[in-house]
Coordinates of C-alpha atoms and ligand atoms in Angstrom, one line a residue:
M2 CA 0.0 0.2 0.1
K3 CA 2.7 2.5 0.9
T4 CA 4.4 1.5 -2.4
L5 CA 1.3 2.1 -4.4
L6 CA 0.8 5.4 -2.6
T7 CA 4.4 6.5 -3.4
M8 CA 4.1 5.6 -7.1
I9 CA 0.7 7.5 -7.3
D10 CA 2.5 10.4 -5.7
L11 CA 5.0 10.3 -8.4
V12 CA 2.4 10.6 -11.1
A13 CA 0.4 13.1 -9.4
V14 CA 3.0 15.7 -8.9
G15 CA 1.8 18.6 -6.7
G16 CA -1.0 17.8 -4.2
D17 CA -1.0 15.5 -1.3
V18 CA -2.0 12.1 -2.5
N19 CA -2.4 10.7 1.2
D20 CA -5.3 13.0 1.4
P21 CA -8.4 11.1 1.2
V22 CA -10.0 13.6 -1.3
N23 CA -7.2 13.4 -3.8
F24 CA -6.7 9.8 -3.3
T25 CA -10.4 8.9 -4.1
F26 CA -10.4 11.1 -7.0
F27 CA -7.2 9.2 -8.4
I28 CA -8.7 5.6 -7.9
G29 CA -12.3 6.9 -9.1
C30 CA -10.9 8.1 -12.3
M31 CA -9.1 5.0 -13.0
A32 CA -12.2 2.8 -11.9
M33 CA -14.5 4.5 -14.4
M34 CA -11.8 4.3 -17.2
A35 CA -11.6 0.6 -16.5
A36 CA -15.3 0.2 -16.3
S37 CA -15.6 2.0 -19.6
A38 CA -13.2 -0.1 -21.4
F39 CA -15.0 -3.3 -20.1
F40 CA -18.4 -2.0 -21.2
F41 CA -17.4 -0.9 -24.5
L42 CA -15.2 -3.9 -25.4
S43 CA -18.0 -6.4 -24.5
L44 CA -20.4 -4.6 -26.7
N45 CA -20.1 -7.0 -29.8
Q46 CA -21.3 -10.1 -27.9
F47 CA -24.8 -8.5 -27.6
D48 CA -27.5 -8.4 -30.2
K49 CA -29.3 -4.8 -31.1
K50 CA -31.7 -5.0 -28.4
W51 CA -29.4 -5.4 -25.5
R52 CA -26.3 -3.6 -27.2
T53 CA -28.1 0.0 -26.4
S54 CA -28.4 -0.8 -22.8
V55 CA -24.8 -1.7 -22.3
L56 CA -23.6 1.0 -24.5
V57 CA -25.2 3.4 -22.2
S58 CA -23.7 1.8 -19.0
G59 CA -20.3 2.5 -20.9
L60 CA -21.3 6.2 -21.6
I61 CA -22.2 6.6 -18.0
T62 CA -18.7 5.5 -16.7
F63 CA -16.9 7.1 -19.6
I64 CA -18.6 10.6 -19.0
A65 CA -17.6 10.2 -15.3
A66 CA -14.0 9.2 -16.2
V67 CA -13.7 12.5 -18.1
H68 CA -14.9 14.5 -15.5
Y69 CA -12.9 12.7 -12.7
W70 CA -10.0 13.5 -14.9
Y71 CA -10.6 17.3 -14.6
M72 CA -12.0 17.0 -11.0
R73 CA -8.8 15.3 -9.9
D74 CA -6.6 18.1 -11.1
A75 CA -8.8 20.7 -9.8
A76 CA -8.8 19.1 -6.4
M77 CA -5.0 18.7 -6.6
A78 CA -4.9 22.5 -7.0
G79 CA -7.1 23.1 -4.3
D80 CA -9.8 24.6 -6.5
L81 CA -13.1 23.1 -4.9
T82 CA -15.3 25.7 -6.8
N83 CA -14.4 23.9 -10.2
V84 CA -14.6 20.6 -8.4
T85 CA -18.1 21.2 -7.7
A86 CA -18.9 22.8 -11.2
F87 CA -17.5 19.5 -12.9
R88 CA -19.3 17.5 -10.3
Y89 CA -22.8 18.9 -11.2
V90 CA -22.1 18.9 -15.0
D91 CA -21.1 15.0 -14.7
W92 CA -24.2 14.3 -12.8
I93 CA -26.6 16.2 -14.9
L94 CA -25.3 14.1 -17.8
T95 CA -25.2 10.8 -16.1
V96 CA -28.1 10.6 -13.8
P97 CA -30.6 11.3 -16.7
L98 CA -28.8 8.3 -18.5
M99 CA -29.6 6.2 -15.6
C100 CA -33.3 7.1 -16.0
V101 CA -32.9 6.0 -19.6
E102 CA -31.5 2.6 -18.5
F103 CA -34.7 2.1 -16.3
Y104 CA -36.8 2.9 -19.5
L105 CA -34.8 0.8 -21.8
I106 CA -34.9 -2.4 -19.6
L107 CA -38.7 -2.0 -18.9
K108 CA -39.5 -1.5 -22.6
V109 CA -40.1 -5.1 -23.1
A110 CA -43.2 -4.8 -20.7
G111 CA -44.3 -1.6 -22.8
A112 CA -42.8 1.2 -20.9
K113 CA -43.5 4.6 -22.5
Q114 CA -41.2 7.6 -23.2
S115 CA -43.4 9.5 -20.8
M116 CA -42.2 7.4 -17.8
M117 CA -38.5 8.2 -19.0
W118 CA -38.9 11.9 -19.2
K119 CA -40.9 11.8 -15.7
L120 CA -37.8 10.5 -14.2
I121 CA -35.5 12.8 -16.0
G122 CA -37.2 15.7 -14.8
L123 CA -37.3 14.7 -11.5
S124 CA -33.7 14.0 -11.4
V125 CA -33.0 17.5 -13.0
V126 CA -35.0 19.2 -10.2
M127 CA -33.0 17.1 -7.7
L128 CA -29.8 18.1 -9.2
V129 CA -30.3 21.8 -10.0
T130 CA -31.7 22.4 -6.8
G131 CA -28.7 20.5 -4.8
Y132 CA -26.2 22.8 -7.0
F133 CA -28.0 25.8 -5.7
G134 CA -27.7 24.7 -2.1
E135 CA -24.0 23.9 -2.6
T136 CA -23.2 27.4 -4.3
M137 CA -25.7 30.0 -3.1
G138 CA -26.4 29.2 0.5
N139 CA -29.7 28.3 2.0
A140 CA -28.3 24.7 1.9
V141 CA -31.2 23.3 4.1
M142 CA -34.0 24.8 2.1
W143 CA -32.5 23.6 -1.4
G144 CA -31.4 20.3 -0.1
T145 CA -35.1 19.7 1.2
V146 CA -36.5 20.6 -2.0
S147 CA -33.8 18.2 -3.8
G148 CA -34.6 15.5 -1.3
L149 CA -38.3 15.7 -2.1
A150 CA -37.6 15.1 -5.8
Y151 CA -35.4 12.2 -4.8
F152 CA -38.1 10.7 -2.8
V153 CA -40.7 10.8 -5.8
I154 CA -38.0 9.1 -7.9
V155 CA -37.8 6.3 -5.3
Y156 CA -41.5 6.1 -5.1
E157 CA -42.1 5.8 -8.8
I158 CA -39.6 2.8 -9.5
W159 CA -40.4 1.1 -6.2
L160 CA -44.0 1.5 -6.3
G161 CA -45.4 3.5 -9.1
G162 CA -45.6 3.0 -12.7
A163 CA -42.2 1.7 -13.3
A164 CA -42.8 -0.9 -10.6
K165 CA -45.9 -2.1 -12.3
L166 CA -44.3 -2.6 -15.7
A167 CA -41.1 -4.6 -13.9
K168 CA -43.9 -7.0 -12.5
E169 CA -45.5 -7.2 -15.8
A170 CA -42.1 -8.0 -17.4
G171 CA -41.2 -10.6 -14.7
G172 CA -38.1 -12.9 -14.7
D173 CA -34.7 -11.6 -15.3
V174 CA -35.9 -8.1 -15.9
L175 CA -37.9 -7.8 -12.7
H176 CA -34.9 -9.2 -10.8
A177 CA -32.7 -6.4 -12.4
H178 CA -35.1 -3.8 -11.9
K179 CA -35.4 -4.8 -8.0
I180 CA -31.4 -4.4 -7.7
L181 CA -31.5 -1.1 -9.4
C182 CA -34.2 0.1 -7.1
W183 CA -31.7 -0.8 -4.2
F184 CA -29.2 1.1 -5.9
V185 CA -31.3 4.0 -6.0
L186 CA -32.5 3.7 -2.4
V187 CA -29.3 2.8 -0.6
G188 CA -26.5 3.8 -3.0
W189 CA -28.1 7.2 -3.9
A190 CA -28.7 7.9 -0.3
I191 CA -25.2 8.3 0.2
Y192 CA -25.1 11.9 -1.8
P193 CA -27.3 13.6 0.9
I194 CA -25.0 12.5 3.5
G195 CA -22.2 14.1 1.8
Y196 CA -24.2 17.1 1.2
M197 CA -25.1 17.4 4.9
A198 CA -21.4 16.8 5.7
G199 CA -20.2 19.6 3.4
T200 CA -22.8 22.2 3.8
T201 CA -23.7 24.4 6.8
G202 CA -27.1 24.7 8.7
W203 CA -27.8 21.1 9.6
Y204 CA -27.0 21.7 13.2
D205 CA -24.2 19.4 13.1
V206 CA -26.1 16.4 12.2
L207 CA -22.7 15.4 10.6
P208 CA -19.3 16.6 11.6
T209 CA -18.1 18.9 8.8
N210 CA -14.7 18.2 9.7
G211 CA -14.9 14.6 9.1
L212 CA -14.7 13.2 5.9
D213 CA -14.9 15.8 3.1
M214 CA -18.1 15.8 1.1
N215 CA -16.1 15.0 -2.0
V216 CA -15.0 11.6 -0.4
W217 CA -18.7 10.6 0.1
Y218 CA -19.6 11.5 -3.4
N219 CA -16.6 9.8 -4.9
I220 CA -17.5 6.5 -3.0
A221 CA -21.0 6.8 -4.0
D222 CA -20.1 7.5 -7.7
A223 CA -18.1 4.4 -7.8
I224 CA -20.8 2.2 -6.3
N225 CA -23.5 3.5 -8.4
K226 CA -22.1 4.1 -11.6
I227 CA -20.1 0.9 -11.9
G228 CA -22.7 -1.3 -9.9
F229 CA -25.5 0.0 -12.1
G230 CA -23.7 -0.7 -15.2
L231 CA -22.8 -4.3 -14.1
V232 CA -26.4 -5.0 -13.3
I233 CA -27.4 -4.0 -16.9
Y234 CA -24.6 -6.1 -18.1
S235 CA -25.5 -9.2 -16.4
L236 CA -29.0 -9.0 -17.3
A237 CA -28.0 -8.6 -21.0
V238 CA -25.7 -11.6 -20.6
K239 CA -28.6 -13.8 -19.2
K240 CA -31.1 -12.5 -21.9
Q241 CA -28.5 -13.3 -24.6
A242 CA -28.0 -16.9 -23.4
Ligands
LIG322 C1 -23.6 9.1 -11.1 C2 -24.2 10.2 -10.3 C3 -25.3 10.0 -9.4 C4 -26.0 8.7 -9.3 C5 -25.6 11.1 -8.5 C6 -26.8 11.0 -7.8 C7 -27.0 12.3 -6.9 C8 -28.0 12.3 -5.9 C9 -28.9 11.3 -5.8 C10 -28.0 13.5 -5.3 C11 -29.0 13.9 -4.4 C12 -29.0 15.0 -3.4 C13 -30.1 15.0 -2.5 C14 -31.2 14.0 -2.5 C15 -30.1 16.1 -1.6 C16 -29.0 17.1 -1.4 C17 -28.4 17.4 -2.6 C18 -28.0 16.1 -3.6 C19 -28.0 16.6 -5.0 C20 -26.7 15.8 -3.1

């Protein structure tokens, strides 16, 4: 571990790589690149119907890899304002793509585009209000609005229209949908924890001097973007068999 850290230190000249923020940006960047290569190189084994879903998985991790590259640099330079900007540009592109994934796998049960746009709309509200909370103050107010949009997304996929379609589809699709639902309920819940750790006004629900909010976000991104993609990938593999 010590040698690994020293090696990375040589590559990333400048900032202190032993700092968990820099370190997780570095590892996150590598993980997103590796996952993208994995998804893209697997595309040929799938027929048209499932290729799109796996392609979107790869796009999600690839878009993240590019943004992690920039965030890594900005974090090393101590420029947290730019980290936040890159972070939200990344999210506003990748989270709607995750909504597209829900739609793509439920298409077999007759999912309509209106369901996809509803999820995309909610995710945009969730992210734009979160960005306001991080950059303009009133973090509690904006965070609450963002949290409400998040709850509606959770409701829609667990109990709403998307859930009904998943039941109709049954089998492997239902199984994959359920796992994705758990990602959204548990994996996505890490983000508001990071938000509360990094913004003020929460009456010290979380110690702001503990893990920097970016460490929470980086861990959450690795779990959610790569994990989500792997669920889609294994569904496609099963369907292909
Ligand atoms: C790949 C990136 C993903 C899956 C990002 C997801 C982000 C969230 C679920 C963020 C949610 C937030 C709240 C629910 C309240 C506080 C503000 C946010 C934006 C951190």
